[in-house]
CSV table of C-alpha atoms and ligand atoms in Angstrom, one decimal:
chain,number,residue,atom,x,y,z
A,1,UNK,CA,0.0,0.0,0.0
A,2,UNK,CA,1.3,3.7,-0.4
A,3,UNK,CA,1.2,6.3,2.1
A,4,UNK,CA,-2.2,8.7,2.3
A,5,UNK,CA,-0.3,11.6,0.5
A,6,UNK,CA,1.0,9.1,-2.4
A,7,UNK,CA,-2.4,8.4,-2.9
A,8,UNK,CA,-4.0,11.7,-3.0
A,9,UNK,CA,-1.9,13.0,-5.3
A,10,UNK,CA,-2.7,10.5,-7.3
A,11,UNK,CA,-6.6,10.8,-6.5
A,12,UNK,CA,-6.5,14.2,-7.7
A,13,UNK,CA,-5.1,13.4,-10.9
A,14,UNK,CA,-7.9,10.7,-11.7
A,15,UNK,CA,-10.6,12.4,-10.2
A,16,UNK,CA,-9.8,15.6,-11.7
A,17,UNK,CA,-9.5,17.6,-8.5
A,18,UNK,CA,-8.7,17.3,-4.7
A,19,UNK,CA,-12.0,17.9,-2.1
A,20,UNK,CA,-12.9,15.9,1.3
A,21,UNK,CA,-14.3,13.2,-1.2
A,22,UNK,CA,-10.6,12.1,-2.4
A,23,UNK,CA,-9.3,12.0,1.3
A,24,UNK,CA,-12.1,9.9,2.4
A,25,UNK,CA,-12.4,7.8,-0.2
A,26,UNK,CA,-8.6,6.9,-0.2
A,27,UNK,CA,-8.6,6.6,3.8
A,28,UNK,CA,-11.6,4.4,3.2
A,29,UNK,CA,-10.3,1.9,1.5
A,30,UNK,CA,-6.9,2.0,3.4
A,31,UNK,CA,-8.7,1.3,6.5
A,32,UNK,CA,-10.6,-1.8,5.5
A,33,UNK,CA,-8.0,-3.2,3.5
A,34,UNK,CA,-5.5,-3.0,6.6
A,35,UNK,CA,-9.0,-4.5,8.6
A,36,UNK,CA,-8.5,-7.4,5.9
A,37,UNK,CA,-5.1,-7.8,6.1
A,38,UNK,CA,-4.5,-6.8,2.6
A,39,UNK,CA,-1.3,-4.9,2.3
A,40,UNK,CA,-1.0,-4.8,-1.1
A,41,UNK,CA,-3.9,-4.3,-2.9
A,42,UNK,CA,-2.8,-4.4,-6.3
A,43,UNK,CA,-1.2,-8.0,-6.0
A,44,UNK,CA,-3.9,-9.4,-4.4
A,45,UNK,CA,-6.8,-7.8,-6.7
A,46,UNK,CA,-8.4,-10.9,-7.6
A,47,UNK,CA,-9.1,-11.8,-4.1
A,48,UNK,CA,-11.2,-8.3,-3.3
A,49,UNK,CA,-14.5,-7.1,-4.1
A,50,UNK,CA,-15.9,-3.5,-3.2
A,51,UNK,CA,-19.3,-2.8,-2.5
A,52,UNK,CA,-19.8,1.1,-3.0
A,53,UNK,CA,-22.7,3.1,-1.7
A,54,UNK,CA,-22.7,6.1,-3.4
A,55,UNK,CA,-21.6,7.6,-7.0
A,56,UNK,CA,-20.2,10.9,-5.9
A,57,UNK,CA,-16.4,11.7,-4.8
A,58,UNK,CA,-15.4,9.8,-2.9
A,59,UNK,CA,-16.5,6.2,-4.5
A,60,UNK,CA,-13.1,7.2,-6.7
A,61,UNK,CA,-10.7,7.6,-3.8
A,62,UNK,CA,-12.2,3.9,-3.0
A,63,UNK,CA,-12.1,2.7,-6.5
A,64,UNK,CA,-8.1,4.3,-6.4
A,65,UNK,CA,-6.7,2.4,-3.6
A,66,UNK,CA,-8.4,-1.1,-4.6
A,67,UNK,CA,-8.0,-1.0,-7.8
A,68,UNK,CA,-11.5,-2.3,-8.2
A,69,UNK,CA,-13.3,-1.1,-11.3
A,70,UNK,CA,-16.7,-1.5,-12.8
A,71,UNK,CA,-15.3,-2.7,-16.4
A,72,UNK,CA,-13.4,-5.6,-14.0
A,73,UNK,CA,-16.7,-6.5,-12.1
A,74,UNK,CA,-14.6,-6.1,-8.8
A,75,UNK,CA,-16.6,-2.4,-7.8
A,76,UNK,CA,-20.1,-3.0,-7.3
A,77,UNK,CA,-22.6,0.4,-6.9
A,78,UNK,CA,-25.2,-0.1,-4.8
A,79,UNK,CA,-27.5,3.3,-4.6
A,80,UNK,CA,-28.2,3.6,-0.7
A,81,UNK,CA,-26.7,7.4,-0.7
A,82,UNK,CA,-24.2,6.5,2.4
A,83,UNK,CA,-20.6,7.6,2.3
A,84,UNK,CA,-20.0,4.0,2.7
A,85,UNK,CA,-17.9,0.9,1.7
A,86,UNK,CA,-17.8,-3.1,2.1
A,87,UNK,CA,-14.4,-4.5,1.5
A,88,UNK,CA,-14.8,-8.2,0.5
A,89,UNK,CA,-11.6,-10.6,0.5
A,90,UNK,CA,-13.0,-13.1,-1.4
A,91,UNK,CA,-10.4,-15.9,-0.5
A,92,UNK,CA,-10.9,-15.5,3.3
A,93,UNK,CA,-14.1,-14.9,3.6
A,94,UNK,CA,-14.0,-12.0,5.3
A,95,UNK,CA,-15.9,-8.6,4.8
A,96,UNK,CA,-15.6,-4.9,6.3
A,97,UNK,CA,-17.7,-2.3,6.0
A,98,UNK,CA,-16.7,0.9,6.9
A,99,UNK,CA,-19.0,3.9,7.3
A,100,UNK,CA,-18.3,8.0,7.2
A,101,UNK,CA,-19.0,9.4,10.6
A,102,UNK,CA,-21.9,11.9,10.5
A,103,UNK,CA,-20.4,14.3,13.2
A,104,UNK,CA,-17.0,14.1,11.6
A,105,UNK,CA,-18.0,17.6,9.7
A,106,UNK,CA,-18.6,19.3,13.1
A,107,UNK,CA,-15.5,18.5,14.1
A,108,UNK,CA,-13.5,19.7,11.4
A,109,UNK,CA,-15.3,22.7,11.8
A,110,UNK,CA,-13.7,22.9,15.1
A,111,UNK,CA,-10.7,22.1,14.2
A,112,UNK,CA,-10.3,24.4,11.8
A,113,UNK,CA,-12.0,27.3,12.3
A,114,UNK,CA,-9.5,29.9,10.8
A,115,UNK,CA,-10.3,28.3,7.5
A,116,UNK,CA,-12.4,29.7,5.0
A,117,UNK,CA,-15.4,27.1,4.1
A,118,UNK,CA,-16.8,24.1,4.8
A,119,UNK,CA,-15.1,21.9,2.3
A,120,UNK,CA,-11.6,23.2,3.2
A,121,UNK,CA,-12.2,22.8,6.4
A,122,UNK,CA,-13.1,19.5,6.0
A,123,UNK,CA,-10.5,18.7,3.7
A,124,UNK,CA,-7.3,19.7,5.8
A,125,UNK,CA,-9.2,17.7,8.8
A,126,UNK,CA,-9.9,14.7,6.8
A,127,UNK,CA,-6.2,14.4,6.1
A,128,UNK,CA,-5.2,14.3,9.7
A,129,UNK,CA,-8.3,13.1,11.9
A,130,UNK,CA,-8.2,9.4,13.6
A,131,UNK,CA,-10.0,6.7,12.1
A,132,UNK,CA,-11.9,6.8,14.6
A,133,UNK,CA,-12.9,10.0,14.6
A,134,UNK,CA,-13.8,9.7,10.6
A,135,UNK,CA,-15.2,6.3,10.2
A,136,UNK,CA,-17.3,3.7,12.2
A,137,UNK,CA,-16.1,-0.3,11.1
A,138,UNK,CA,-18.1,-2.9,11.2
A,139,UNK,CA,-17.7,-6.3,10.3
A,140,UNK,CA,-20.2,-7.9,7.7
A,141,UNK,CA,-20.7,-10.9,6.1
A,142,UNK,CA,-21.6,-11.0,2.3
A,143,UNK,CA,-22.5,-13.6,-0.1
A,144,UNK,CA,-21.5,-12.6,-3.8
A,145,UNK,CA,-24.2,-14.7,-6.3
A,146,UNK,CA,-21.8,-16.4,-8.7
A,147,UNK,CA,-23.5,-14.7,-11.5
A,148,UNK,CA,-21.9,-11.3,-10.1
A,149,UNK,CA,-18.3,-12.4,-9.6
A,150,UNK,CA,-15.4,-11.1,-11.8
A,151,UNK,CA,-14.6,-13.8,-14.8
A,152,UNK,CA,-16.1,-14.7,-17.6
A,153,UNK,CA,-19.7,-14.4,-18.5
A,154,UNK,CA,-21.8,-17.8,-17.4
A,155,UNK,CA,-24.6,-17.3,-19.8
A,156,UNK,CA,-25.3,-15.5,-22.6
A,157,UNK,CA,-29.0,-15.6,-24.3
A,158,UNK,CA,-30.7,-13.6,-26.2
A,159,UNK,CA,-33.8,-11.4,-25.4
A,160,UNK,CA,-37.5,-12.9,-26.8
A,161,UNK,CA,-38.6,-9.5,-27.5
A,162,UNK,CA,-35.5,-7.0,-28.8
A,163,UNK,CA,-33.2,-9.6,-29.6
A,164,UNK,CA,-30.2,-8.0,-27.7
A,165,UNK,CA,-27.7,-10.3,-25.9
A,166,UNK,CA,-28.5,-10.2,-21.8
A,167,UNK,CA,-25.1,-11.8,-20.0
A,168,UNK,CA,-24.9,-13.2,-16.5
A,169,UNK,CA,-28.4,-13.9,-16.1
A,170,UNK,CA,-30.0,-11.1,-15.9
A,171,UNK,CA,-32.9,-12.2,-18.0
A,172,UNK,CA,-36.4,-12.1,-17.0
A,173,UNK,CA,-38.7,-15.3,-17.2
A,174,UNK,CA,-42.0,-13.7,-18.2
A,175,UNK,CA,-45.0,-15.5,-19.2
A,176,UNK,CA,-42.8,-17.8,-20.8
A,177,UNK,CA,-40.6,-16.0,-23.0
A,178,UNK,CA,-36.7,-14.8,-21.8
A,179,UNK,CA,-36.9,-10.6,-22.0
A,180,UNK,CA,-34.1,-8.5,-21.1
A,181,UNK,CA,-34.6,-6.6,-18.0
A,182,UNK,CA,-35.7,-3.1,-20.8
A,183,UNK,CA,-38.5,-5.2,-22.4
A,184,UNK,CA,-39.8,-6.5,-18.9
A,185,UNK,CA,-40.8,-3.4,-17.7
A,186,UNK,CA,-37.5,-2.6,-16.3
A,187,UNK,CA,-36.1,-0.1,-18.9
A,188,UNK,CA,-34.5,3.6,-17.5
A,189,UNK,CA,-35.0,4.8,-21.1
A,190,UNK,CA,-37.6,5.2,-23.5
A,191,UNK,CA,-37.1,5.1,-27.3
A,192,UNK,CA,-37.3,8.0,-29.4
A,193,UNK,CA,-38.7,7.4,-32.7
A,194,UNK,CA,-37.8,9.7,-35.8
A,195,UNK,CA,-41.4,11.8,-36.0
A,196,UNK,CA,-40.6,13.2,-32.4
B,201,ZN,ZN1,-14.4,15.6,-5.8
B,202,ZN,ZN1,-35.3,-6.9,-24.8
């Protein structure tokens, strides 16, 4: 593992600036991989999985220090809102999750007062506050389906109704036919046809 300041310069390079979301996000992860045992993240990659519980800043701090990615199937998004994060070392069995403190803002305020806003306040305070004082850890159990581990695909078919290829199983039985989750009613878009 690097060191929090070899990290964060790194985090702003890939996240395209530096805010309280970098330093959480790469403290984050280097908390609950040091609760796994995981000192070197990169070599052991295949063996972790990260649960992410929000799509804002920090989730790419997390993603950073993992090295789990969304095109590798190792970073999973799950929408709860939380500043949040489940570490998941897949060959022990063993999970963390590791939660953003809600009073952890007050006290950067109070640590640095002198500073101008909010966010550098938070920010400088992030950098230097105890785990303890910035996150609450928690030890979890979770129980990856098959169908969502990294690897290749384990089924392929083809939707009934738009013909498009559906991988992993995330077909719907309906009435019969195999539909993608789009034709079952699932879809978050709606086609636009050329006389709109
Ligand atoms: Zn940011
Ligand atoms: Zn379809």
């Amino acid at each position: 593992m690097k060191s929090l300041e070899e990290y964060l310069v790194l985090a702003e390079q890939s996240h395209g600036h530096m805010c309280p979301g970098q330093v959480l996000g790469v403290r984050m992860a280097m908390l609950g991989l040091r609760e796994l045992g995981i000192e070197d993240p990169i070599r052991h990659r295949k063996r972790l999985l990260t649960y992410v519980e929000i799509d804002r800043c920090a989730t790419d701090g997390v993603s950073l220090v993992t090295g789990c990615r969304l095109g590798k199937r190792s970073l999973k998004f799950v929408d709860y809102g939380k500043v949040a994060a489940t570490f998941v070392d897949l060959e022990a069995g063993r999970a963390v999750r590791v939660l953003a403190r809600e009073d952890s803002r007050a006290k950067a305020k109070q640590m640095f007062p002198e500073l101008a806003n909010e966010s550098k306040q938070q920010l400088e305070a992030y950098k230097v506050m105890a785990d303890a004082d910035l996150f609450v850890v928690q030890p979890v159990r979770v129980a990856p389906r098959p169908e969502d581990l990294p690897g290749r695909s384990r089924s392929r078919v083809a939707c009934d109704a738009c013909g498009e290829g559906i991988n992993d199983g995330r077909e719907r039985a309906v009435n019969g036919r195999v539909l993608c989750r789009s034709c079952a009613g699932e879809s978050y878009y709606e086609r636009v046809t050329s006389d709109e």
